[in-house]
């Protein structure tokens, strides 16, 4: 029997997965993730039918995406799910200009996506490696790609272009934006839960190892902080975020830094890790009493607050602010600091609701119709 869909989402530090049954409502049979691939990896999973959560250490050493995939496959086989899968959906970070909707991952598509790897060197390679592994394991299954960049294709042209010669723009050197699958999901949940009013002018902060903020109007991307590559925008775990191009020229011309070392510096040695000299993990930094850790956290919050102001200007105001991804969902102190930074926009966070991790943490509550009532 082949009646299940496997979803795979490989990131820079995790592998997420879910299996859905192919019938009305697409009920979840199993979902989970392997976290901290570069540290002490752990498998978390939750099965249907109120079974207890599966929690398993995968050892004390880092593992690569191939080993993580093998662990997921072993779990699926133990649950007798592997033989049921006839479709596999993959998150692909970069779709470029050509891939703006879900696409069958045949040989020509994979060749085109591989050529985009320099624009997202950490993620694209991982994503395509997972496709290859899944294809070898399940040759009978349809492999489909969904693209983080696709959601942002709705932005106006002025939000995509840079001040460079037009020939370069026409060659594809434009802002693509990322984390689109996350933003698309948030947009649909806002509409479903709180109505069009709540999801009207929304600013969504996707804060994890990779981080960005997106301005959405009625569920459509208007502006976002990531651009041509996944380096742009906010300070991230190990990525630098927005940087004066003159710094790059200085490093190349005056420091004589080789290109491969520059790539490693910007993608893997900068951000929270580079600033603190301690870790790129926000949990470690929050728990540290080192002044460098505190400064890294402060810069992270400052840049988010500044970008929220910029995106509010692009929207002409803001009705809703949403936090998502690992830091956004699990670090109440960071949410509270960002709320203070954006307080001039009317963002007010209820301290107690925030600490409890409730879904709505504002000082006012949205009704199903989307109106905002004072919190009582």
Short mmCIF file of C-alpha atoms in Angstrom, two decimals:
data_model
loop_
_atom_site.label_atom_id
_atom_site.label_comp_id
_atom_site.label_asym_id
_atom_site.label_seq_id
_atom_site.Cartn_x
_atom_site.Cartn_y
_atom_site.Cartn_z
CA UNK A 1 0.00 0.00 0.00
CA UNK A 2 1.40 3.39 -1.04
CA UNK A 3 -0.72 6.11 0.49
CA UNK A 4 1.63 8.43 2.36
CA UNK A 5 3.56 11.62 1.69
CA UNK A 6 6.97 12.25 3.25
CA UNK A 7 8.09 15.86 3.77
CA UNK A 8 11.79 16.64 4.30
CA UNK A 9 13.21 19.99 5.38
CA UNK A 10 16.98 20.10 5.72
CA UNK A 11 18.48 23.20 7.34
CA UNK A 12 21.92 24.33 8.38
CA UNK A 13 21.61 22.67 11.80
CA UNK A 14 18.59 20.36 11.64
CA UNK A 15 16.53 17.93 9.59
CA UNK A 16 12.75 18.14 9.98
CA UNK A 17 10.36 15.51 8.66
CA UNK A 18 6.69 14.58 8.59
CA UNK A 19 4.58 11.81 7.10
CA UNK A 20 0.98 12.52 6.03
CA UNK A 21 -1.68 10.03 5.00
CA UNK A 22 -3.16 10.68 1.56
CA UNK A 23 -6.81 11.18 2.42
CA UNK A 24 -9.10 14.05 3.33
CA UNK A 25 -7.44 16.46 5.71
CA UNK A 26 -4.00 14.87 5.23
CA UNK A 27 -3.77 13.51 8.80
CA UNK A 28 -0.27 13.38 10.28
CA UNK A 29 1.09 9.89 10.86
CA UNK A 30 4.46 10.97 12.23
CA UNK A 31 6.40 14.21 12.55
CA UNK A 32 9.66 15.24 14.14
CA UNK A 33 13.14 16.63 13.73
CA UNK A 34 16.78 15.97 14.40
CA UNK A 35 18.24 19.03 16.11
CA UNK A 36 21.82 20.22 16.75
CA UNK A 37 23.48 18.28 13.94
CA UNK A 38 26.72 20.13 14.64
CA UNK A 39 26.71 19.44 18.38
CA UNK A 40 24.91 16.70 20.28
CA UNK A 41 22.22 15.56 17.85
CA UNK A 42 18.89 14.40 19.20
CA UNK A 43 15.92 12.84 17.46
CA UNK A 44 12.49 14.15 18.47
CA UNK A 45 9.36 12.60 16.99
CA UNK A 46 5.66 12.44 17.69
CA UNK A 47 3.36 9.81 16.24
CA UNK A 48 -0.39 9.84 15.67
CA UNK A 49 -2.72 8.12 18.09
CA UNK A 50 -1.55 9.83 21.28
CA UNK A 51 1.60 7.74 21.47
CA UNK A 52 4.32 9.16 23.72
CA UNK A 53 6.95 11.40 22.19
CA UNK A 54 10.07 9.66 20.89
CA UNK A 55 13.26 11.24 22.21
CA UNK A 56 16.59 9.67 21.35
CA UNK A 57 20.19 10.84 21.56
CA UNK A 58 22.19 10.17 18.40
CA UNK A 59 25.55 10.35 20.15
CA UNK A 60 27.99 12.94 21.43
CA UNK A 61 29.60 13.85 18.11
CA UNK A 62 28.31 16.02 15.25
CA UNK A 63 26.62 14.22 12.34
CA UNK A 64 26.13 15.22 8.73
CA UNK A 65 22.87 15.42 6.82
CA UNK A 66 23.36 11.92 5.38
CA UNK A 67 23.59 10.38 8.83
CA UNK A 68 20.56 12.36 9.96
CA UNK A 69 18.61 11.09 6.94
CA UNK A 70 19.59 7.51 7.78
CA UNK A 71 18.23 7.95 11.31
CA UNK A 72 14.92 9.24 9.95
CA UNK A 73 14.68 6.35 7.50
CA UNK A 74 15.32 3.86 10.31
CA UNK A 75 12.48 5.38 12.34
CA UNK A 76 10.11 5.26 9.36
CA UNK A 77 10.99 1.62 8.71
CA UNK A 78 10.45 0.71 12.38
CA UNK A 79 7.00 2.34 12.17
CA UNK A 80 6.18 0.44 8.94
CA UNK A 81 5.77 3.75 7.09
CA UNK A 82 8.60 3.59 4.59
CA UNK A 83 6.84 1.16 2.23
CA UNK A 84 3.74 3.39 2.15
CA UNK A 85 5.45 6.51 0.76
CA UNK A 86 4.74 7.35 -2.89
CA UNK A 87 5.49 11.12 -2.83
CA UNK A 88 8.29 13.09 -1.23
CA UNK A 89 8.14 16.85 -0.80
CA UNK A 90 11.40 18.75 -0.35
CA UNK A 91 12.10 22.22 0.93
CA UNK A 92 14.59 23.82 -1.49
CA UNK A 93 16.03 27.12 -0.33
CA UNK A 94 16.81 28.77 -3.67
CA UNK A 95 14.55 28.54 -6.71
CA UNK A 96 16.00 31.53 -8.56
CA UNK A 97 13.79 33.27 -11.10
CA UNK A 98 12.46 30.13 -12.76
CA UNK A 99 10.99 28.12 -9.86
CA UNK A 100 8.08 30.04 -8.37
CA UNK A 101 5.78 27.10 -7.59
CA UNK A 102 6.02 23.45 -6.56
CA UNK A 103 7.99 21.57 -9.23
CA UNK A 104 8.73 17.95 -10.15
CA UNK A 105 12.41 17.35 -9.42
CA UNK A 106 13.49 15.71 -12.66
CA UNK A 107 17.04 15.81 -14.05
CA UNK A 108 16.73 19.21 -15.83
CA UNK A 109 15.24 20.82 -12.71
CA UNK A 110 17.97 19.41 -10.49
CA UNK A 111 20.68 20.64 -12.87
CA UNK A 112 19.21 24.14 -12.81
CA UNK A 113 18.93 24.12 -9.02
CA UNK A 114 22.52 22.92 -8.63
CA UNK A 115 23.68 26.00 -10.56
CA UNK A 116 22.13 28.16 -7.82
CA UNK A 117 24.29 26.61 -5.10
CA UNK A 118 26.75 29.57 -4.96
CA UNK A 119 23.83 31.81 -3.92
CA UNK A 120 22.99 29.60 -0.92
CA UNK A 121 26.08 27.42 -0.44
CA UNK A 122 25.15 25.99 2.95
CA UNK A 123 21.50 25.16 2.28
CA UNK A 124 21.25 24.34 -1.43
CA UNK A 125 23.86 21.62 -1.24
CA UNK A 126 22.10 20.06 1.77
CA UNK A 127 18.68 20.28 0.10
CA UNK A 128 19.88 18.62 -3.10
CA UNK A 129 21.78 15.95 -1.19
CA UNK A 130 18.54 15.01 0.58
CA UNK A 131 16.76 14.81 -2.79
CA UNK A 132 19.45 12.42 -4.05
CA UNK A 133 19.23 10.27 -0.92
CA UNK A 134 15.43 10.11 -1.08
CA UNK A 135 15.50 9.27 -4.78
CA UNK A 136 17.92 6.38 -4.20
CA UNK A 137 15.87 5.09 -1.27
CA UNK A 138 12.44 5.50 -2.92
CA UNK A 139 12.98 5.33 -6.69
CA UNK A 140 9.26 4.73 -7.26
CA UNK A 141 8.21 7.87 -5.40
CA UNK A 142 7.57 11.27 -6.99
CA UNK A 143 10.06 13.88 -5.74
CA UNK A 144 8.68 17.44 -5.59
CA UNK A 145 10.47 20.65 -4.67
CA UNK A 146 8.94 23.65 -2.88
CA UNK A 147 11.03 26.81 -2.82
CA UNK A 148 11.73 29.36 -0.10
CA UNK A 149 12.21 32.08 -2.70
CA UNK A 150 8.85 31.52 -4.43
CA UNK A 151 6.73 33.30 -1.80
CA UNK A 152 8.64 36.55 -2.36
CA UNK A 153 8.09 36.61 -6.13
CA UNK A 154 4.94 38.70 -5.48
CA UNK A 155 6.97 41.69 -4.30
CA UNK A 156 6.93 44.80 -6.48
CA UNK A 157 9.88 45.21 -8.82
CA UNK A 158 11.27 48.12 -6.82
CA UNK A 159 11.66 45.78 -3.82
CA UNK A 160 13.74 43.31 -5.84
CA UNK A 161 16.27 45.39 -7.75
CA UNK A 162 19.62 46.85 -6.71
CA UNK A 163 21.43 50.00 -7.79
CA UNK A 164 23.68 48.16 -10.25
CA UNK A 165 23.88 48.22 -14.07
CA UNK A 166 20.66 47.00 -15.65
CA UNK A 167 22.44 44.20 -17.53
CA UNK A 168 23.36 42.63 -14.18
CA UNK A 169 19.79 42.91 -12.98
CA UNK A 170 18.57 41.22 -16.14
CA UNK A 171 21.15 38.47 -15.60
CA UNK A 172 19.47 37.62 -12.31
CA UNK A 173 21.35 39.66 -9.72
CA UNK A 174 18.24 40.69 -7.82
CA UNK A 175 16.74 40.21 -4.35
CA UNK A 176 15.05 36.83 -4.04
CA UNK A 177 14.17 36.63 -0.34
CA UNK A 178 14.11 33.42 1.70
CA UNK A 179 12.21 31.52 4.43
CA UNK A 180 9.21 31.75 2.12
CA UNK A 181 7.67 28.41 3.11
CA UNK A 182 7.64 29.54 6.73
CA UNK A 183 6.07 32.89 5.80
CA UNK A 184 3.48 31.26 3.58
CA UNK A 185 2.44 28.99 6.43
CA UNK A 186 2.17 31.91 8.85
CA UNK A 187 0.07 33.89 6.36
CA UNK A 188 -2.43 31.04 6.02
CA UNK A 189 -2.62 30.48 9.78
CA UNK A 190 -3.24 34.17 10.43
CA UNK A 191 -6.15 34.19 8.02
CA UNK A 192 -7.60 30.94 9.34
CA UNK A 193 -7.36 31.79 13.02
CA UNK A 194 -7.84 35.53 13.32
CA UNK A 195 -9.39 36.72 10.09
CA UNK A 196 -8.28 39.13 7.39
CA UNK A 197 -7.85 42.01 9.84
CA UNK A 198 -5.20 40.18 11.88
CA UNK A 199 -3.34 39.12 8.78
CA UNK A 200 -3.62 42.49 7.02
CA UNK A 201 -0.36 44.40 7.47
CA UNK A 202 1.78 41.77 9.18
CA UNK A 203 5.45 41.69 10.06
CA UNK A 204 6.73 38.17 10.63
CA UNK A 205 10.09 37.52 12.30
CA UNK A 206 11.57 34.14 11.40
CA UNK A 207 14.31 33.90 14.02
CA UNK A 208 16.45 30.77 14.05
CA UNK A 209 20.00 29.84 13.06
CA UNK A 210 19.08 31.66 9.90
CA UNK A 211 16.95 34.74 10.48
CA UNK A 212 14.90 37.20 8.48
CA UNK A 213 11.85 39.43 8.77
CA UNK A 214 9.09 39.78 6.19
CA UNK A 215 6.41 42.42 5.61
CA UNK A 216 3.16 40.92 4.32
CA UNK A 217 -0.02 42.62 3.18
CA UNK A 218 -3.07 40.33 3.11
CA UNK A 219 -0.73 37.33 3.03
CA UNK A 220 1.48 38.56 0.17
CA UNK A 221 5.16 39.36 0.56
CA UNK A 222 5.85 43.08 0.17
CA UNK A 223 9.42 43.34 1.49
CA UNK A 224 11.91 41.14 3.32
CA UNK A 225 15.37 41.44 4.84
CA UNK A 226 17.17 38.67 2.94
CA UNK A 227 18.02 39.49 -0.65
CA UNK A 228 20.25 37.94 -3.31
CA UNK A 229 21.72 35.43 -0.87
CA UNK A 230 21.07 34.02 2.60
CA UNK A 231 23.80 36.31 3.99
CA UNK A 232 21.73 39.49 3.84
CA UNK A 233 19.68 41.21 6.51
CA UNK A 234 19.77 40.27 10.19
CA UNK A 235 22.68 39.08 12.28
CA UNK A 236 22.39 35.28 12.37
CA UNK A 237 23.95 32.36 14.22
CA UNK A 238 27.12 32.28 12.12
CA UNK A 239 26.22 34.59 9.21
CA UNK A 240 27.11 38.27 9.13
CA UNK A 241 23.85 39.79 7.92
CA UNK A 242 23.80 43.10 6.00
CA UNK A 243 27.33 44.40 5.52
CA UNK A 244 28.81 47.47 3.85
CA UNK A 245 30.15 46.20 0.48
CA UNK A 246 33.23 48.32 1.16
CA UNK A 247 34.18 45.85 3.91
CA UNK A 248 34.26 43.05 1.34
CA UNK A 249 36.46 45.13 -0.97
CA UNK A 250 38.74 45.97 1.96
CA UNK A 251 39.13 42.31 2.92
CA UNK A 252 39.88 41.31 -0.67
CA UNK A 253 42.16 44.18 -1.62
CA UNK A 254 43.95 45.17 1.59
CA UNK A 255 43.81 42.02 3.71
CA UNK A 256 44.36 39.84 0.59
CA UNK A 257 41.81 37.36 1.93
CA UNK A 258 41.32 34.43 -0.49
CA UNK A 259 37.77 34.03 -1.80
CA UNK A 260 37.21 30.64 -0.18
CA UNK A 261 38.29 32.02 3.21
CA UNK A 262 35.97 34.99 2.72
CA UNK A 263 33.04 32.65 2.07
CA UNK A 264 33.84 30.70 5.24
CA UNK A 265 34.21 33.92 7.23
CA UNK A 266 30.86 35.36 6.15
CA UNK A 267 28.79 32.17 6.32
CA UNK A 268 30.34 30.20 9.17
CA UNK A 269 32.52 32.41 11.40
CA UNK A 270 30.51 35.63 11.76
CA UNK A 271 27.16 36.54 13.32
CA UNK A 272 26.51 35.67 16.95
CA UNK A 273 29.42 33.22 16.99
CA UNK A 274 31.94 35.68 15.61
CA UNK A 275 30.80 38.56 17.79
CA UNK A 276 30.66 36.65 21.05
CA UNK A 277 33.61 34.34 20.49
CA UNK A 278 31.56 31.83 22.47
CA UNK A 279 28.70 30.34 20.47
CA UNK A 280 26.18 30.95 17.73
CA UNK A 281 23.46 29.35 19.86
CA UNK A 282 21.16 31.94 21.40
CA UNK A 283 20.44 29.72 24.42
CA UNK A 284 24.14 29.66 25.29
CA UNK A 285 24.49 33.41 24.87
CA UNK A 286 21.45 34.21 27.01
CA UNK A 287 22.83 31.99 29.75
CA UNK A 288 26.32 33.51 29.64
CA UNK A 289 27.60 36.31 31.88
CA UNK A 290 30.31 37.26 29.36
CA UNK A 291 29.92 40.90 28.19
CA UNK A 292 30.67 39.82 24.61
CA UNK A 293 27.69 37.45 24.70
CA UNK A 294 25.43 40.23 25.99
CA UNK A 295 26.63 42.57 23.24
CA UNK A 296 25.93 39.95 20.57
CA UNK A 297 22.37 39.54 21.88
CA UNK A 298 21.91 43.30 22.00
CA UNK A 299 23.01 43.71 18.38
CA UNK A 300 20.71 40.88 17.30
CA UNK A 301 17.75 42.65 18.92
CA UNK A 302 18.79 46.12 17.69
CA UNK A 303 18.99 45.02 14.08
CA UNK A 304 15.60 43.30 14.26
CA UNK A 305 14.02 46.39 15.81
CA UNK A 306 15.51 48.58 13.10
CA UNK A 307 14.32 46.28 10.32
CA UNK A 308 10.81 46.13 11.77
CA UNK A 309 10.72 49.92 11.47
CA UNK A 310 11.85 49.72 7.86
CA UNK A 311 9.26 47.08 6.99
CA UNK A 312 6.51 49.04 8.75
CA UNK A 313 7.40 51.95 6.44
CA UNK A 314 7.10 49.66 3.40
CA UNK A 315 3.65 48.56 4.61
CA UNK A 316 2.46 52.00 5.68
CA UNK A 317 1.82 50.70 9.19
CA UNK A 318 1.49 47.37 10.95
CA UNK A 319 -1.44 45.44 12.42
CA UNK A 320 0.24 42.20 13.52
CA UNK A 321 3.70 41.05 14.57
CA UNK A 322 4.47 37.32 14.57
CA UNK A 323 7.48 35.45 15.98
CA UNK A 324 8.42 32.06 14.59
CA UNK A 325 11.33 29.55 14.25
CA UNK A 326 13.60 28.33 17.05
CA UNK A 327 14.50 31.63 18.72
CA UNK A 328 11.20 33.32 17.88
CA UNK A 329 9.17 30.50 19.42
CA UNK A 330 11.38 29.54 22.38
CA UNK A 331 13.17 32.66 23.66
CA UNK A 332 10.68 34.85 25.58
CA UNK A 333 13.39 37.29 26.67
CA UNK A 334 14.28 38.01 23.03
CA UNK A 335 10.62 38.52 22.11
CA UNK A 336 10.25 40.94 25.00
CA UNK A 337 13.36 42.93 24.04
CA UNK A 338 12.14 43.19 20.44
CA UNK A 339 8.75 44.35 21.70
CA UNK A 340 10.46 47.16 23.60
CA UNK A 341 12.50 48.09 20.52
CA UNK A 342 9.32 48.25 18.42
CA UNK A 343 7.21 49.87 21.13
CA UNK A 344 6.96 53.12 19.18
CA UNK A 345 4.88 51.21 16.60
CA UNK A 346 2.36 50.23 19.25
CA UNK A 347 3.86 46.79 19.84
CA UNK A 348 3.09 45.83 23.43
CA UNK A 349 3.94 42.41 24.84
CA UNK A 350 2.18 41.02 27.90
CA UNK A 351 4.95 39.82 30.20
CA UNK A 352 3.09 36.89 31.75
CA UNK A 353 1.60 35.56 28.51
CA UNK A 354 4.98 35.85 26.85
CA UNK A 355 6.74 33.91 29.62
CA UNK A 356 4.10 31.18 29.46
CA UNK A 357 4.61 30.89 25.70
CA UNK A 358 0.98 31.51 24.81
CA UNK A 359 -0.01 31.95 21.20
CA UNK A 360 -1.16 35.54 21.67
CA UNK A 361 1.25 37.59 23.77
CA UNK A 362 0.07 41.11 22.96
CA UNK A 363 -1.55 43.55 25.34
CA UNK A 364 -4.67 43.28 23.18
CA UNK A 365 -6.42 40.23 21.83
CA UNK A 366 -7.57 39.50 18.28
CA UNK A 367 -11.04 38.11 17.87
CA UNK A 368 -12.01 35.67 15.15
CA UNK A 369 -13.20 38.61 13.08
CA UNK A 370 -9.82 40.26 13.30
CA UNK A 371 -10.71 43.18 15.59
CA UNK A 372 -8.34 43.99 18.43
CA UNK A 373 -9.89 44.20 21.90
CA UNK A 374 -8.04 45.49 24.99
CA UNK A 375 -6.66 42.57 26.95
CA UNK A 376 -8.57 41.92 30.18
#
